[in-house]
PDB file of C-alpha atoms in Angstrom:
ATOM      1  CA  MET T   1     -18.793 -12.439 -27.900  1.00 70.00           C
ATOM      2  CA  GLN T   2     -15.071 -11.862 -28.337  1.00 69.00           C
ATOM      3  CA  LEU T   3     -12.814 -11.977 -25.256  1.00 62.00           C
ATOM      4  CA  ASN T   4      -9.428 -10.292 -25.179  1.00 59.00           C
ATOM      5  CA  HIS T   5      -6.663 -11.195 -22.764  1.00 53.00           C
ATOM      6  CA  GLU T   6      -5.030  -8.014 -21.516  1.00 59.00           C
ATOM      7  CA  ILE T   7      -1.571  -8.212 -19.997  1.00 59.00           C
ATOM      8  CA  PRO T   8      -1.081  -5.481 -17.406  1.00 64.00           C
ATOM      9  CA  ASP T   9       1.876  -3.128 -17.729  1.00 71.00           C
ATOM     10  CA  TYR T  10       2.591  -3.206 -13.999  1.00 76.00           C
ATOM     11  CA  ALA T  11       4.411  -5.787 -11.902  1.00 83.00           C
ATOM     12  CA  TYR T  12       2.458  -5.848  -8.627  1.00 88.00           C
ATOM     13  CA  ALA T  13      -1.197  -6.366  -7.824  1.00 89.00           C
ATOM     14  CA  PHE T  14      -3.000  -7.599  -4.738  1.00 90.00           C
ATOM     15  CA  ARG T  15      -4.466 -11.111  -5.011  1.00 87.00           C
ATOM     16  CA  ALA T  16      -5.788 -11.657  -1.469  1.00 87.00           C
ATOM     17  CA  VAL T  17      -6.085  -9.802   1.831  1.00 87.00           C
ATOM     18  CA  GLY T  18      -6.468 -11.580   5.170  1.00 80.00           C
ATOM     19  CA  ALA T  19      -6.537 -10.530   8.817  1.00 71.00           C
ATOM     20  CA  GLY T  20      -2.741 -10.434   9.214  1.00 75.00           C
ATOM     21  CA  SER T  21      -1.398 -11.103   5.748  1.00 77.00           C
ATOM     22  CA  VAL T  22      -1.627  -9.982   2.149  1.00 82.00           C
ATOM     23  CA  VAL T  23      -0.816 -11.817  -1.087  1.00 84.00           C
ATOM     24  CA  LEU T  24       0.904  -9.772  -3.802  1.00 83.00           C
ATOM     25  CA  GLU T  25       1.068 -11.753  -7.011  1.00 76.00           C
ATOM     26  CA  ASP T  26       2.345 -15.077  -5.607  1.00 71.00           C
ATOM     27  CA  ARG T  27       4.124 -13.659  -2.529  1.00 70.00           C
ATOM     28  CA  GLU T  28       2.506 -13.632   0.881  1.00 70.00           C
ATOM     29  CA  GLN T  29       3.415 -10.662   3.068  1.00 66.00           C
ATOM     30  CA  VAL T  30       3.112 -11.383   6.806  1.00 59.00           C
ATOM     31  CA  ARG T  31       4.202  -9.237   9.746  1.00 53.00           C
ATOM     32  CA  THR T  32       7.087 -10.864  11.611  1.00 48.00           C
ATOM     33  CA  ARG T  33       8.831  -9.888  14.824  1.00 45.00           C
ATOM     34  CA  GLU T  34      12.219  -9.884  13.094  1.00 48.00           C
ATOM     35  CA  LEU T  35      11.261  -7.578  10.224  1.00 50.00           C
ATOM     36  CA  GLY T  36       8.283  -5.740  11.697  1.00 55.00           C
ATOM     37  CA  LEU T  37       6.944  -6.406   8.241  1.00 71.00           C
ATOM     38  CA  SER T  38       4.634  -3.826   6.921  1.00 87.00           C
ATOM     39  CA  PHE T  39       5.342  -2.974   3.298  1.00 90.00           C
ATOM     40  CA  ILE T  40       5.080  -0.424   0.515  1.00 94.00           C
ATOM     41  CA  VAL T  41       4.081  -1.227  -3.030  1.00 94.00           C
ATOM     42  CA  THR T  42       3.781   0.764  -6.233  1.00 96.00           C
ATOM     43  CA  PRO T  43       2.794  -0.732  -9.564  1.00 95.00           C
ATOM     44  CA  HIS T  44       6.509  -1.388 -10.271  1.00 93.00           C
ATOM     45  CA  THR T  45       8.251  -1.418  -6.864  1.00 93.00           C
ATOM     46  CA  LEU T  46       7.954  -3.504  -3.705  1.00 90.00           C
ATOM     47  CA  VAL T  47       9.580  -2.434  -0.435  1.00 90.00           C
ATOM     48  CA  GLU T  48       9.113  -5.617   1.573  1.00 83.00           C
ATOM     49  CA  ALA T  49      10.312  -4.498   4.978  1.00 83.00           C
ATOM     50  CA  TRP T  50       8.882  -1.097   5.849  1.00 88.00           C
ATOM     51  CA  PRO T  51       9.650  -0.480   9.535  1.00 86.00           C
ATOM     52  CA  ALA T  52       6.278   1.057  10.320  1.00 84.00           C
ATOM     53  CA  PRO T  53       4.626   0.780  13.717  1.00 85.00           C
ATOM     54  CA  ALA T  54       1.867  -1.777  14.226  1.00 83.00           C
ATOM     55  CA  SER T  55      -0.774   0.963  14.377  1.00 88.00           C
ATOM     56  CA  ALA T  56      -1.505   3.996  12.205  1.00 91.00           C
ATOM     57  CA  LYS T  57      -1.988   6.048  15.361  1.00 92.00           C
ATOM     58  CA  GLU T  58       1.732   5.547  16.160  1.00 93.00           C
ATOM     59  CA  LEU T  59       2.880   6.535  12.658  1.00 94.00           C
ATOM     60  CA  THR T  60       5.150   9.591  12.413  1.00 95.00           C
ATOM     61  CA  PRO T  61       6.023  11.797   9.430  1.00 96.00           C
ATOM     62  CA  ALA T  62       9.513  10.233   9.438  1.00 96.00           C
ATOM     63  CA  ASP T  63       7.917   6.801   8.909  1.00 95.00           C
ATOM     64  CA  LEU T  64       6.554   8.069   5.578  1.00 95.00           C
ATOM     65  CA  ALA T  65      10.002   8.942   4.168  1.00 95.00           C
ATOM     66  CA  PRO T  66      10.376   5.634   2.242  1.00 96.00           C
ATOM     67  CA  VAL T  67       6.893   6.095   0.753  1.00 96.00           C
ATOM     68  CA  LEU T  68       7.462   9.708  -0.253  1.00 96.00           C
ATOM     69  CA  ALA T  69      10.852   8.808  -1.765  1.00 96.00           C
ATOM     70  CA  LEU T  70       8.948   6.850  -4.430  1.00 97.00           C
ATOM     71  CA  ALA T  71       7.335  10.137  -5.626  1.00 96.00           C
ATOM     72  CA  PRO T  72       3.710   8.987  -5.824  1.00 97.00           C
ATOM     73  CA  GLU T  73       0.799  11.257  -6.694  1.00 97.00           C
ATOM     74  CA  LEU T  74      -1.344   9.423  -4.153  1.00 98.00           C
ATOM     75  CA  VAL T  75      -0.536   7.402  -1.034  1.00 98.00           C
ATOM     76  CA  ILE T  76      -3.041   4.797   0.063  1.00 98.00           C
ATOM     77  CA  LEU T  77      -2.489   4.002   3.726  1.00 97.00           C
ATOM     78  CA  GLY T  78      -3.874   0.579   4.662  1.00 95.00           C
ATOM     79  CA  THR T  79      -4.381   0.381   8.422  1.00 93.00           C
ATOM     80  CA  GLY T  80      -5.393  -3.242   8.987  1.00 90.00           C
ATOM     81  CA  GLU T  81      -8.903  -4.599   9.442  1.00 91.00           C
ATOM     82  CA  THR T  82     -10.225  -1.274  10.729  1.00 93.00           C
ATOM     83  CA  GLN T  83      -9.702   2.235   9.452  1.00 95.00           C
ATOM     84  CA  GLN T  84      -7.445   4.210  11.814  1.00 94.00           C
ATOM     85  CA  PHE T  85      -6.424   7.739  10.973  1.00 96.00           C
ATOM     86  CA  PRO T  86      -2.839   8.824  11.666  1.00 96.00           C
ATOM     87  CA  SER T  87      -1.989  12.171  13.244  1.00 96.00           C
ATOM     88  CA  ALA T  88      -2.507  15.445  11.408  1.00 97.00           C
ATOM     89  CA  ASP T  89       1.296  15.706  11.107  1.00 97.00           C
ATOM     90  CA  VAL T  90       1.393  12.481   9.094  1.00 96.00           C
ATOM     91  CA  MET T  91      -1.401  13.632   6.811  1.00 96.00           C
ATOM     92  CA  GLY T  92       0.349  16.997   6.419  1.00 96.00           C
ATOM     93  CA  ALA T  93       3.629  15.314   5.434  1.00 95.00           C
ATOM     94  CA  CYS T  94       1.906  14.232   2.225  1.00 96.00           C
ATOM     95  CA  LEU T  95      -0.425  17.133   1.632  1.00 95.00           C
ATOM     96  CA  THR T  96       2.269  19.833   1.967  1.00 96.00           C
ATOM     97  CA  ARG T  97       4.154  18.097  -0.861  1.00 96.00           C
ATOM     98  CA  GLY T  98       1.084  18.023  -3.101  1.00 96.00           C
ATOM     99  CA  ILE T  99       0.679  14.271  -2.593  1.00 97.00           C
ATOM    100  CA  GLY T 100      -2.809  12.997  -1.811  1.00 97.00           C
ATOM    101  CA  ILE T 101      -3.310  10.527   1.022  1.00 97.00           C
ATOM    102  CA  GLU T 102      -6.277   8.225   1.583  1.00 98.00           C
ATOM    103  CA  VAL T 103      -6.672   6.105   4.706  1.00 97.00           C
ATOM    104  CA  MET T 104      -8.632   2.854   4.530  1.00 97.00           C
ATOM    105  CA  THR T 105      -8.723  -0.764   5.613  1.00 95.00           C
ATOM    106  CA  ASN T 106      -6.208  -3.090   3.976  1.00 93.00           C
ATOM    107  CA  ALA T 107      -8.929  -4.766   1.916  1.00 94.00           C
ATOM    108  CA  ALA T 108     -10.183  -1.428   0.581  1.00 96.00           C
ATOM    109  CA  ALA T 109      -6.598  -0.261   0.025  1.00 96.00           C
ATOM    110  CA  ALA T 110      -5.871  -3.365  -2.060  1.00 95.00           C
ATOM    111  CA  ARG T 111      -8.945  -2.879  -4.251  1.00 96.00           C
ATOM    112  CA  THR T 112      -8.218   0.815  -4.735  1.00 97.00           C
ATOM    113  CA  PHE T 113      -4.538   0.186  -5.501  1.00 97.00           C
ATOM    114  CA  ASN T 114      -5.373  -2.453  -8.135  1.00 95.00           C
ATOM    115  CA  LEU T 115      -7.837  -0.122  -9.829  1.00 95.00           C
ATOM    116  CA  LEU T 116      -5.462   2.853  -9.879  1.00 96.00           C
ATOM    117  CA  ALA T 117      -2.511   0.704 -11.013  1.00 95.00           C
ATOM    118  CA  SER T 118      -4.624  -0.561 -13.925  1.00 92.00           C
ATOM    119  CA  GLU T 119      -5.156   3.090 -14.906  1.00 93.00           C
ATOM    120  CA  SER T 120      -1.351   3.698 -14.903  1.00 92.00           C
ATOM    121  CA  ARG T 121      -1.606   6.107 -11.974  1.00 95.00           C
ATOM    122  CA  LYS T 122       1.427   6.977  -9.793  1.00 97.00           C
ATOM    123  CA  VAL T 123       0.089   5.369  -6.636  1.00 98.00           C
ATOM    124  CA  ALA T 124       1.844   3.900  -3.611  1.00 98.00           C
ATOM    125  CA  ALA T 125       0.156   1.665  -1.059  1.00 97.00           C
ATOM    126  CA  ALA T 126       1.668   1.712   2.425  1.00 96.00           C
ATOM    127  CA  ILE T 127       0.200  -1.315   4.173  1.00 93.00           C
ATOM    128  CA  ILE T 128       0.392  -1.714   7.933  1.00 91.00           C
ATOM    129  CA  LEU T 129      -0.003  -5.329   8.975  1.00 84.00           C
ATOM    130  CA  PRO T 130      -1.238  -5.796  12.539  1.00 75.00           C
ATOM    131  CA  GLY T 131       1.229  -7.198  15.072  1.00 63.00           C
TER     132      GLY T 131
END
């Protein structure tokens, strides 16, 4: 059997997801009081300090502006260890622009992001880390 080593054409992929932290490549992302650290990642861009609330239920359409500025085709919203849907206004902020939005746990968001990034899709993951 022949094995081929494929080098991905994207810069960021999830390596591990924990209760309050995520590892992207070799960088651990943890929510801190100073930064309020949730983050946004695309296959080629990392926004390390996304000032999102600690809960998807508190998310507003204005909070999505940094995500939408990256012009993704799909937004994956990671909401922590449990799936929490944001308001209809938040969902509509994406859908009215023709941008899909999927809401899932951070672990599921990481798996989905890695798969879509490997397919060269224009995806953005907006990950809310619990406070």
